[in-house]
Coordinates of C-alpha atoms in Angstrom, one line a residue:
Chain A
X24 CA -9.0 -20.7 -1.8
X25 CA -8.0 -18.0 -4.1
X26 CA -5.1 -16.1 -3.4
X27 CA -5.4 -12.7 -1.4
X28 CA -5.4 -9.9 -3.4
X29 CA -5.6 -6.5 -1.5
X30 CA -5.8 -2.8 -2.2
X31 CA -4.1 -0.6 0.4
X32 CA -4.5 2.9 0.9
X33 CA -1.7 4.0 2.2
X34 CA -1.2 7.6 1.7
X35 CA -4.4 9.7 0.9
X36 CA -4.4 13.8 0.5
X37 CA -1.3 14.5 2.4
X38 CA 1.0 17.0 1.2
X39 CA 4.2 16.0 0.3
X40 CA 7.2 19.0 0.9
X41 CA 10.7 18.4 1.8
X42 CA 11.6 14.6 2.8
X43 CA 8.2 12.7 3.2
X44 CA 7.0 9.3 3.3
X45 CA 4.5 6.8 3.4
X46 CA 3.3 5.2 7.0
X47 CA 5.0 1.7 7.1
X48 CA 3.2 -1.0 5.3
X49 CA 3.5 -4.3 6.5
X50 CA 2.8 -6.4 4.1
X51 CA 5.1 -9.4 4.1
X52 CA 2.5 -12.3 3.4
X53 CA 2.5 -10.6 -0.7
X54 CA 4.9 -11.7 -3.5
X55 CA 4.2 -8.8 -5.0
X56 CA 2.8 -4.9 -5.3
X57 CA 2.3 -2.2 -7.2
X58 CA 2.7 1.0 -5.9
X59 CA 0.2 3.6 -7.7
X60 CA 0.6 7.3 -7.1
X61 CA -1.4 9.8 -8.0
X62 CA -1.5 13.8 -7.6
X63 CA -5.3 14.9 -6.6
X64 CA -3.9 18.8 -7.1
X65 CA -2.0 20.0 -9.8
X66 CA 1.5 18.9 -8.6
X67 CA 4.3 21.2 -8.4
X68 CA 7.5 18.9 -8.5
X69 CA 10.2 19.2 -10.9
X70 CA 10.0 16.0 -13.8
X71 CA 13.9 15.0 -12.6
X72 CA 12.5 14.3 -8.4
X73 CA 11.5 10.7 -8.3
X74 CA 10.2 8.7 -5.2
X75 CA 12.0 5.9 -3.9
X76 CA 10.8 2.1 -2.1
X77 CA 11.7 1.8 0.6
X78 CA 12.2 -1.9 2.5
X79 CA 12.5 -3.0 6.1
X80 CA 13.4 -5.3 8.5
X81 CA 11.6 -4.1 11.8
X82 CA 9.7 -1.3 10.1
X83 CA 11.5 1.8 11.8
X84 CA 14.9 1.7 9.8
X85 CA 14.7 1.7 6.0
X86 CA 16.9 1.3 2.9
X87 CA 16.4 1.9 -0.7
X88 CA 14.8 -1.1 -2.9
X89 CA 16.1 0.1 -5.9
X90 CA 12.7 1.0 -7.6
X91 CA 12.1 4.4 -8.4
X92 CA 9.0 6.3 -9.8
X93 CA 8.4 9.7 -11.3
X94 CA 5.7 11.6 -10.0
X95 CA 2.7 12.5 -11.8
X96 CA 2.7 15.9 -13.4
X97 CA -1.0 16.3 -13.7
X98 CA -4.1 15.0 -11.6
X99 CA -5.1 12.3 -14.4
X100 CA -1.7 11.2 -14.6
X101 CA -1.0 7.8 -12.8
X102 CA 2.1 6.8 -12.0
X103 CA 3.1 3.2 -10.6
X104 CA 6.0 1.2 -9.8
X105 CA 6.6 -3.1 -9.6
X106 CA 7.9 -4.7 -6.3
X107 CA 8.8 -7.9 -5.8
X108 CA 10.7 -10.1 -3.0
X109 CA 10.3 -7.1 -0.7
X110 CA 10.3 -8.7 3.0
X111 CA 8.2 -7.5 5.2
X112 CA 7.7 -3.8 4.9
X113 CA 7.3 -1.1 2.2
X114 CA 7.1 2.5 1.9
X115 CA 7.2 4.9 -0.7
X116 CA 10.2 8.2 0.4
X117 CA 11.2 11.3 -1.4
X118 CA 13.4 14.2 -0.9
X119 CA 11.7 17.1 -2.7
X120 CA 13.5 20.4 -3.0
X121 CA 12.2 23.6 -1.7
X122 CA 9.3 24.6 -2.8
X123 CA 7.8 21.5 -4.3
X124 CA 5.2 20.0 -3.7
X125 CA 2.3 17.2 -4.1
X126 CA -0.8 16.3 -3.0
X127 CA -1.1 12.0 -3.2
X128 CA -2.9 9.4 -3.4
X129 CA -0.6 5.7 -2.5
X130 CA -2.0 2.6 -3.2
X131 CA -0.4 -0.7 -2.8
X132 CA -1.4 -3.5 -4.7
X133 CA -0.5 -6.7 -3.4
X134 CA -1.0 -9.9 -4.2
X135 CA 0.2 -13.7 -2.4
Chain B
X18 CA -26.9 -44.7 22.3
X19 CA -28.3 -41.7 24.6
X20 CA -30.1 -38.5 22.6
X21 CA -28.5 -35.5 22.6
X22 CA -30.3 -32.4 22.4
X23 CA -29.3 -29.6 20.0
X24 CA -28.0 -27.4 22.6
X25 CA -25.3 -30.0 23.7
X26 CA -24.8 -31.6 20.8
X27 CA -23.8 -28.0 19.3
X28 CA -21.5 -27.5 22.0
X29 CA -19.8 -30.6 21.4
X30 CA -19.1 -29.8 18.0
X31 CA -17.8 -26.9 19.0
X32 CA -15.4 -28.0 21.7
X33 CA -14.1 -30.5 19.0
X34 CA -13.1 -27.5 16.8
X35 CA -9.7 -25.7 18.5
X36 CA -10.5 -22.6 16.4
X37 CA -14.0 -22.1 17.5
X38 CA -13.6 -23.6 20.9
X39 CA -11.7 -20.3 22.0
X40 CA -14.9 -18.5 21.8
X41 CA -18.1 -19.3 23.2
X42 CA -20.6 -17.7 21.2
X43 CA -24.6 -17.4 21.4
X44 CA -26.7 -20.0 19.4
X45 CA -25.6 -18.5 15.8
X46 CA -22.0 -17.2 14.5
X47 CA -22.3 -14.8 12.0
X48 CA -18.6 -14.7 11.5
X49 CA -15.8 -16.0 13.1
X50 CA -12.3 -14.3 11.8
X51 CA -9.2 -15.6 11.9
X52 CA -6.7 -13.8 10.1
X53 CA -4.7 -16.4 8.5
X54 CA -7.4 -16.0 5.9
X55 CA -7.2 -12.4 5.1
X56 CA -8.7 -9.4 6.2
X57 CA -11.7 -11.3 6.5
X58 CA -13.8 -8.1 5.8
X59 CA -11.7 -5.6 8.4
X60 CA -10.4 -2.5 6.7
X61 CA -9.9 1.0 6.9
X62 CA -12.5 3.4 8.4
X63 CA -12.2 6.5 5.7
X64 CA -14.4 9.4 7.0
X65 CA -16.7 11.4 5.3
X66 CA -16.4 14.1 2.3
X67 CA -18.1 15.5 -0.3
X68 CA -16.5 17.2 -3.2
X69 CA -13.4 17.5 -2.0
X70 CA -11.3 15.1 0.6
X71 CA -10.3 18.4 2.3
X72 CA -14.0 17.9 3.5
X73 CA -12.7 15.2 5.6
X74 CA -12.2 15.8 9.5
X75 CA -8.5 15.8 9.9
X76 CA -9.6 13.5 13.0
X77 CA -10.5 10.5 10.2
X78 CA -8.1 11.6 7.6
X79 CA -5.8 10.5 9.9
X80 CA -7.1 6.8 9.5
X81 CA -4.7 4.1 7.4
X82 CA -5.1 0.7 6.6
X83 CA -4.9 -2.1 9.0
X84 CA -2.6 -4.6 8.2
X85 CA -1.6 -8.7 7.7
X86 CA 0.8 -8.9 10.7
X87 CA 3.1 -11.4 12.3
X88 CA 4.0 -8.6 14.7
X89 CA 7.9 -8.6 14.0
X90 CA 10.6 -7.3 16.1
X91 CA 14.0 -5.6 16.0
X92 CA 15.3 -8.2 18.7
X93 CA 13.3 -11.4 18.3
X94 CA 11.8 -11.0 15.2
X95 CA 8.3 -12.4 14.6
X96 CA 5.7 -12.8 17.6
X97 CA 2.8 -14.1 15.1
X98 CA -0.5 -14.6 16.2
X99 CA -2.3 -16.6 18.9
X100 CA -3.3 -19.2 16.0
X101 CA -1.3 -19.3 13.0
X102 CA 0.9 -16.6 11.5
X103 CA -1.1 -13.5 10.9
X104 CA -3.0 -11.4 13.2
X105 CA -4.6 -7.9 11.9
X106 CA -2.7 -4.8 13.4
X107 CA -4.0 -1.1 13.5
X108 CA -1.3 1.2 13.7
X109 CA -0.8 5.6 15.0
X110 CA 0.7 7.7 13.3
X111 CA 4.4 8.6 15.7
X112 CA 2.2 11.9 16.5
X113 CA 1.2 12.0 20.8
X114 CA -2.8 11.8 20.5
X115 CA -2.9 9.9 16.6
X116 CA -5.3 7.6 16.1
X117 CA -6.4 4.5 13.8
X118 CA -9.0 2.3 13.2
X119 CA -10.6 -0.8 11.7
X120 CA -13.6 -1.0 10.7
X121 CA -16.5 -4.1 9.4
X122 CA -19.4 -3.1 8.2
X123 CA -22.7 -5.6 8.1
X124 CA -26.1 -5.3 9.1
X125 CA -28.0 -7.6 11.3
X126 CA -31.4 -9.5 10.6
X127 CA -33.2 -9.4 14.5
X128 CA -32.8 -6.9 17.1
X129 CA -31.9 -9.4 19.7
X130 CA -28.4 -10.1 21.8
X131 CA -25.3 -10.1 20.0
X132 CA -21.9 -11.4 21.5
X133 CA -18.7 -9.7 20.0
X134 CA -15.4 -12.1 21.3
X135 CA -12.2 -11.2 20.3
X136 CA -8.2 -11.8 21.2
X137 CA -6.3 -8.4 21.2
X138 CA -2.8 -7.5 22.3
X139 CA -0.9 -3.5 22.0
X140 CA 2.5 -2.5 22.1
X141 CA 4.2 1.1 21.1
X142 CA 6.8 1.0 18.6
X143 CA 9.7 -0.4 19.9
X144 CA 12.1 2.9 19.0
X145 CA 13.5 2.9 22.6
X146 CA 15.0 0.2 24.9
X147 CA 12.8 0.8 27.7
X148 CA 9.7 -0.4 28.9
X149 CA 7.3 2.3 27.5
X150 CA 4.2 0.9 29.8
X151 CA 2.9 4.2 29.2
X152 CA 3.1 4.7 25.5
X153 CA -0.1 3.2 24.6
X154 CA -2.7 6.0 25.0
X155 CA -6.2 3.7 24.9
X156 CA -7.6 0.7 22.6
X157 CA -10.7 0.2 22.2
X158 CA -13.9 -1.1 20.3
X159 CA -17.5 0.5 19.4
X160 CA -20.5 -0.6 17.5
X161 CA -22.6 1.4 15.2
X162 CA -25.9 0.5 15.5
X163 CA -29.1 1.8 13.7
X164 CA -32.5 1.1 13.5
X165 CA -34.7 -0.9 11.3
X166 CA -36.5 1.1 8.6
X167 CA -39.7 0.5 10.1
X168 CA -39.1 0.7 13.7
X169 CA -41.1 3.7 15.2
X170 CA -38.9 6.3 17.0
X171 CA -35.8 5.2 14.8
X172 CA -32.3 5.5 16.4
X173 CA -28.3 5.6 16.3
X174 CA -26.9 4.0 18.8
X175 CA -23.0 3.6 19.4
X176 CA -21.9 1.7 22.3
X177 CA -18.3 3.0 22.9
X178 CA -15.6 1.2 25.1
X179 CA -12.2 1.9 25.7
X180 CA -9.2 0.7 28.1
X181 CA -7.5 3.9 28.7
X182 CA -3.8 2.6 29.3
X183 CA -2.0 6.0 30.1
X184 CA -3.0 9.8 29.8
X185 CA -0.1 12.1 29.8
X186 CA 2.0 9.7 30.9
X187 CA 0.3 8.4 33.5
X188 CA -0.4 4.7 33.7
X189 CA -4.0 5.0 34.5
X190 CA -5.2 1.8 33.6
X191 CA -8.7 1.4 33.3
X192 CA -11.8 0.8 31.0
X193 CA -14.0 3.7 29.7
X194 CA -16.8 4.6 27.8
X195 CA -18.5 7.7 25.8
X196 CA -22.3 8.7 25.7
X197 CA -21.4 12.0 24.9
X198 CA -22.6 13.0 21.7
X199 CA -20.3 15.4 19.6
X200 CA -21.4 17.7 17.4
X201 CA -22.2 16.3 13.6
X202 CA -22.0 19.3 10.4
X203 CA -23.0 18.6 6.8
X204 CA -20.5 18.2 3.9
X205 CA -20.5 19.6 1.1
X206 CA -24.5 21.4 -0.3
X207 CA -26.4 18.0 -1.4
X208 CA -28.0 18.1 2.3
X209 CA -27.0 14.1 1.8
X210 CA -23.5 13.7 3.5
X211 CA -22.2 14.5 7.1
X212 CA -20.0 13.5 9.4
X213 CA -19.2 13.5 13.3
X214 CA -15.6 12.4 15.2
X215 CA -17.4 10.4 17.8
X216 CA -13.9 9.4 19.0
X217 CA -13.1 12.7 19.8
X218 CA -10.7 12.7 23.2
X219 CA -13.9 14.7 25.1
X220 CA -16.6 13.3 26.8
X221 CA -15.1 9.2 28.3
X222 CA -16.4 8.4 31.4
X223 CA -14.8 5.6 33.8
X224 CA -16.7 2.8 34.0
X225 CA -17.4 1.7 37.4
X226 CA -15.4 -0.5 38.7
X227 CA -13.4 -0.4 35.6
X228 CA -10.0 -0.7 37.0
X229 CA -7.7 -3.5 35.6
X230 CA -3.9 -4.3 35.2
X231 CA -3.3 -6.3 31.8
X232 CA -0.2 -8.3 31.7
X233 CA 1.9 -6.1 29.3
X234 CA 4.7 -8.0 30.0
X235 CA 8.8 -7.2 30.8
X236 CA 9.6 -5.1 27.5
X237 CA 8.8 -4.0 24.7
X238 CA 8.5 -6.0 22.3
X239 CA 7.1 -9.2 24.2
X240 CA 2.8 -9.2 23.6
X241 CA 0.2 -11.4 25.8
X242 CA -3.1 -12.1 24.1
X243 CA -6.4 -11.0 25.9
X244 CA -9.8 -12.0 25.6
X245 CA -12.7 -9.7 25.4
X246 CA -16.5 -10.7 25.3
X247 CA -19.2 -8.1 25.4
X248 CA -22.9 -8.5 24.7
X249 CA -24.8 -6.0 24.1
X250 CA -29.1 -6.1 23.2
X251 CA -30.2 -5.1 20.3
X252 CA -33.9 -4.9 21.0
X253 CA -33.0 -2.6 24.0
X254 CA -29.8 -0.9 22.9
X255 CA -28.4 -2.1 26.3
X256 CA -25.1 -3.8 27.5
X257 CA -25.8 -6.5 29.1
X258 CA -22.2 -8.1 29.8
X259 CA -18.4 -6.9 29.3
X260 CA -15.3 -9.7 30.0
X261 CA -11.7 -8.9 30.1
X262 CA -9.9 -12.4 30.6
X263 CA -11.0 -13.1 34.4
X264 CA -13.1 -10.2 35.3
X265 CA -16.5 -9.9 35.0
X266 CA -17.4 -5.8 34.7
X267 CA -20.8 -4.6 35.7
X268 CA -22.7 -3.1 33.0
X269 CA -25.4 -1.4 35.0
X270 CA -23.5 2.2 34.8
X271 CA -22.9 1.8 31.4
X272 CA -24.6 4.2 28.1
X273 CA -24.0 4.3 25.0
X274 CA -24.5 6.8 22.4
X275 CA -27.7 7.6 21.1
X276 CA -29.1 10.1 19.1
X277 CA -31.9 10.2 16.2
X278 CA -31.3 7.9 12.9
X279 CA -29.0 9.2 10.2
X280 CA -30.4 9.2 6.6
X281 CA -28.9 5.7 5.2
X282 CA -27.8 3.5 7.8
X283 CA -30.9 1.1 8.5
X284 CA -29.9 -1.8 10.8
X285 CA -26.4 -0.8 10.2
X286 CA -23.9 -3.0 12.6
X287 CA -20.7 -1.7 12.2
X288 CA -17.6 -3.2 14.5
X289 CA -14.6 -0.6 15.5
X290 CA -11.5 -1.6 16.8
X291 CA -9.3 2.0 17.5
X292 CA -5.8 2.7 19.1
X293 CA -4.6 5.9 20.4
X294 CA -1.1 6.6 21.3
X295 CA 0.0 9.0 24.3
X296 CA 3.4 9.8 22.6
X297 CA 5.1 10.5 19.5
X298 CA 5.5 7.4 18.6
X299 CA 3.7 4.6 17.1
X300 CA 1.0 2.6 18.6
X301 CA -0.5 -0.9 17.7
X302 CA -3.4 -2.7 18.5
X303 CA -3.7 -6.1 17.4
X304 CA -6.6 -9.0 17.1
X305 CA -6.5 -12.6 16.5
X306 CA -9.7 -13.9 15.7
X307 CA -13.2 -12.2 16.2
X308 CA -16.3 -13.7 16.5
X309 CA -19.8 -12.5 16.3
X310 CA -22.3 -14.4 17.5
X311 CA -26.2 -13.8 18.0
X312 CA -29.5 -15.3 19.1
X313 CA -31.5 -15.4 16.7

């Protein structure tokens, strides 16, 4: 059987101001994701903001990964970030300053 | 030796194999899901746009995607499923009266009965140490039916049920379902594209005799598997049976949605599963294998 390879939609059009994040994903059968973000409106976020994974244990209380990822500064930009040996739960966090904001698109990638 | 006749002979085969045995479906399976291999075709039900997603009812925008579970918890870590590890899990958003969904999409062949048997278990998101009975809004299931191209009098039918665990906090307990049609609207100028929230909160009506206490168990994060069976006729758009571990509803009171056929959904047979939480706080529904099964 070939291994499962999955595209999740995890955060589509939401608006992204102040601290946001992505629903909990649990996704702990993968070895692996990728975390693609893009803007589908013209992002207003300054270029030094990044967005942080996030890990769990029970899916409620997080900690930083260690991977971080720019934002996109223009709706044909993609952005993306590698996970590996994550657990059982990712999200994608940020803590964007006052009046910044972003209109995303999160996809995980995952693969066994 | 003795002959055997198809019938028992196909039964046999059946009781031999644990992961069909479980189920006990009409004379041909069409699927029969376990989650240990994947999503097996369930995923996320996105609504409708055009142009723009800000065409999107915020009711479906809502919707995320479901996911490979082994329901893990804070105290006791993971539950897994009633066969193997994995069981798929459709989770709210921590918002009192979110929604989500999973959705497979097929069509079907013949216009004759069609048995949908599934294991399913909910629990709120375990954020408190108390019992939170009352957490769980509703889960539920629909199909979306539609006619053949080349029936006469085409139609859209969606049989609707839910068990509505607790409405503002109250622990009402019983099984439901929605006839009511809601209004649809166009999207976008094509004249091609529209949409409808069918699971809108309006319009449930009890079923009778729909009354039942589940076993939820003694806290939080301890789940019971249930088994559901309903059966439902194509050829007549009618239910024609509806099981919840030992009880045996009656169907006669039941209706679902109809209304004329949409532009592109010829002998669409689309399977819903759907949690709702009462609370602001997370709310899961999962399944462990699903089977459909028709005669045909």
């Amino acid at each position: 059987m070939l291994a499962q390879n999955v595209a999740a939609v995890v955060c589509r059009n939401e608006t992204w101001q102040g601290r946001a994040a992505t629903e909990p994903y649990e996704c702990g059968w993968a070895k692996e994701a990728i975390v693609f973000v893009r803007a589908l409106k013209p992002p207003a976020v300054p270029s030094s903001v990044t967005a942080r994974v996030q890990i769990s244990a029970d899916g409620m209380h997080w900690a930083d990964e260690g991977t971080r990822l720019t934002f996109p500064d223009n709706t044909d930009a993609v952005a993306f970030a590698r996970v590996a040996h994550f657990g059982g739960w990712l999200r994608l966090a940020a803590d964007l300053p006052a009046g910044a904001e972003i209109t995303l698109l999160v996809t995980l990638h995952l693969k066994e | 030796m003795t002959s055997m006749d198809a019938e028992t002979l196909r039964r046999a085969l059946r009781d031999a194999n644990p992961a069909l045995s479980r189920f006990d479906p009409l004379s041909r399976i069409v699927f029969c899901d376990d989650f240990d291999r994947g999503f097996c075709g369930w995923t996320q039900l996105v609504g409708n746009y055009e142009g723009s997603l800000d065409s999107m009812l915020p009711a479906y925008a809502q919707h995320s995607h479901p996911m490979l579970s082994t329901l893990p918890n804070w105290d006791s870590g993971s539950h897994n499923g009633l066969d193997g590890g994995y069981a798929l899990r459709v989770q709210t958003r921590p918002r009192r009266g979110a929604r989500n969904t999973a959705i497979k999409r097929l069509t079907f062949r013949k216009a004759g009965p069609i048995r949908l048997e599934f294991y399913f278990t909910f629990k709120p998101e375990a954020s408190e140490l108390l019992l939170s009975e009352t957490d769980v809004r509703s889960v539920g299931f629909l199909y979306d039916l539609q006619s053949g191209d080349s029936d006469a009098g085409g139609e859209r039918v969606m049989p609707h049920l839910r068990f509505l665990n607790a409405l503002d906090g109250e622990h009402v307990q019983r099984w439901q379902f929605k006839q009511a049609l809601q209004p649809s609207r166009a999207l976008g100028n094509s004249g091609k594209t529209a949409t409808h929230d069918h699971l809108s909160p309006e319009g449930w009506e009890n079923l009778p005799g729909g009354e039942q206490r589940l076993c939820y168990n003694e806290i939080a994060t301890k789940v019971n598997w249930h088994y559901a069976c309903f059966d439902f006729d194509l050829s007549r758009w009618q239910a024609t049976s509806f099981r919840i571990n030992d009880r045996v509803f009656d169907m006669s009171g039941f209706a679902p949605m109809r209304m004329p056929a949409w532009r592109n959904l010829w002998c669409m047979l689309n399977i819903v599963f759907f949690v709702e939480t009462d609370t602001d706080k997370r709310a899961s529904l999962a399944i462990d294998g699903v089977c459909l099964s028709g005669e045909f």
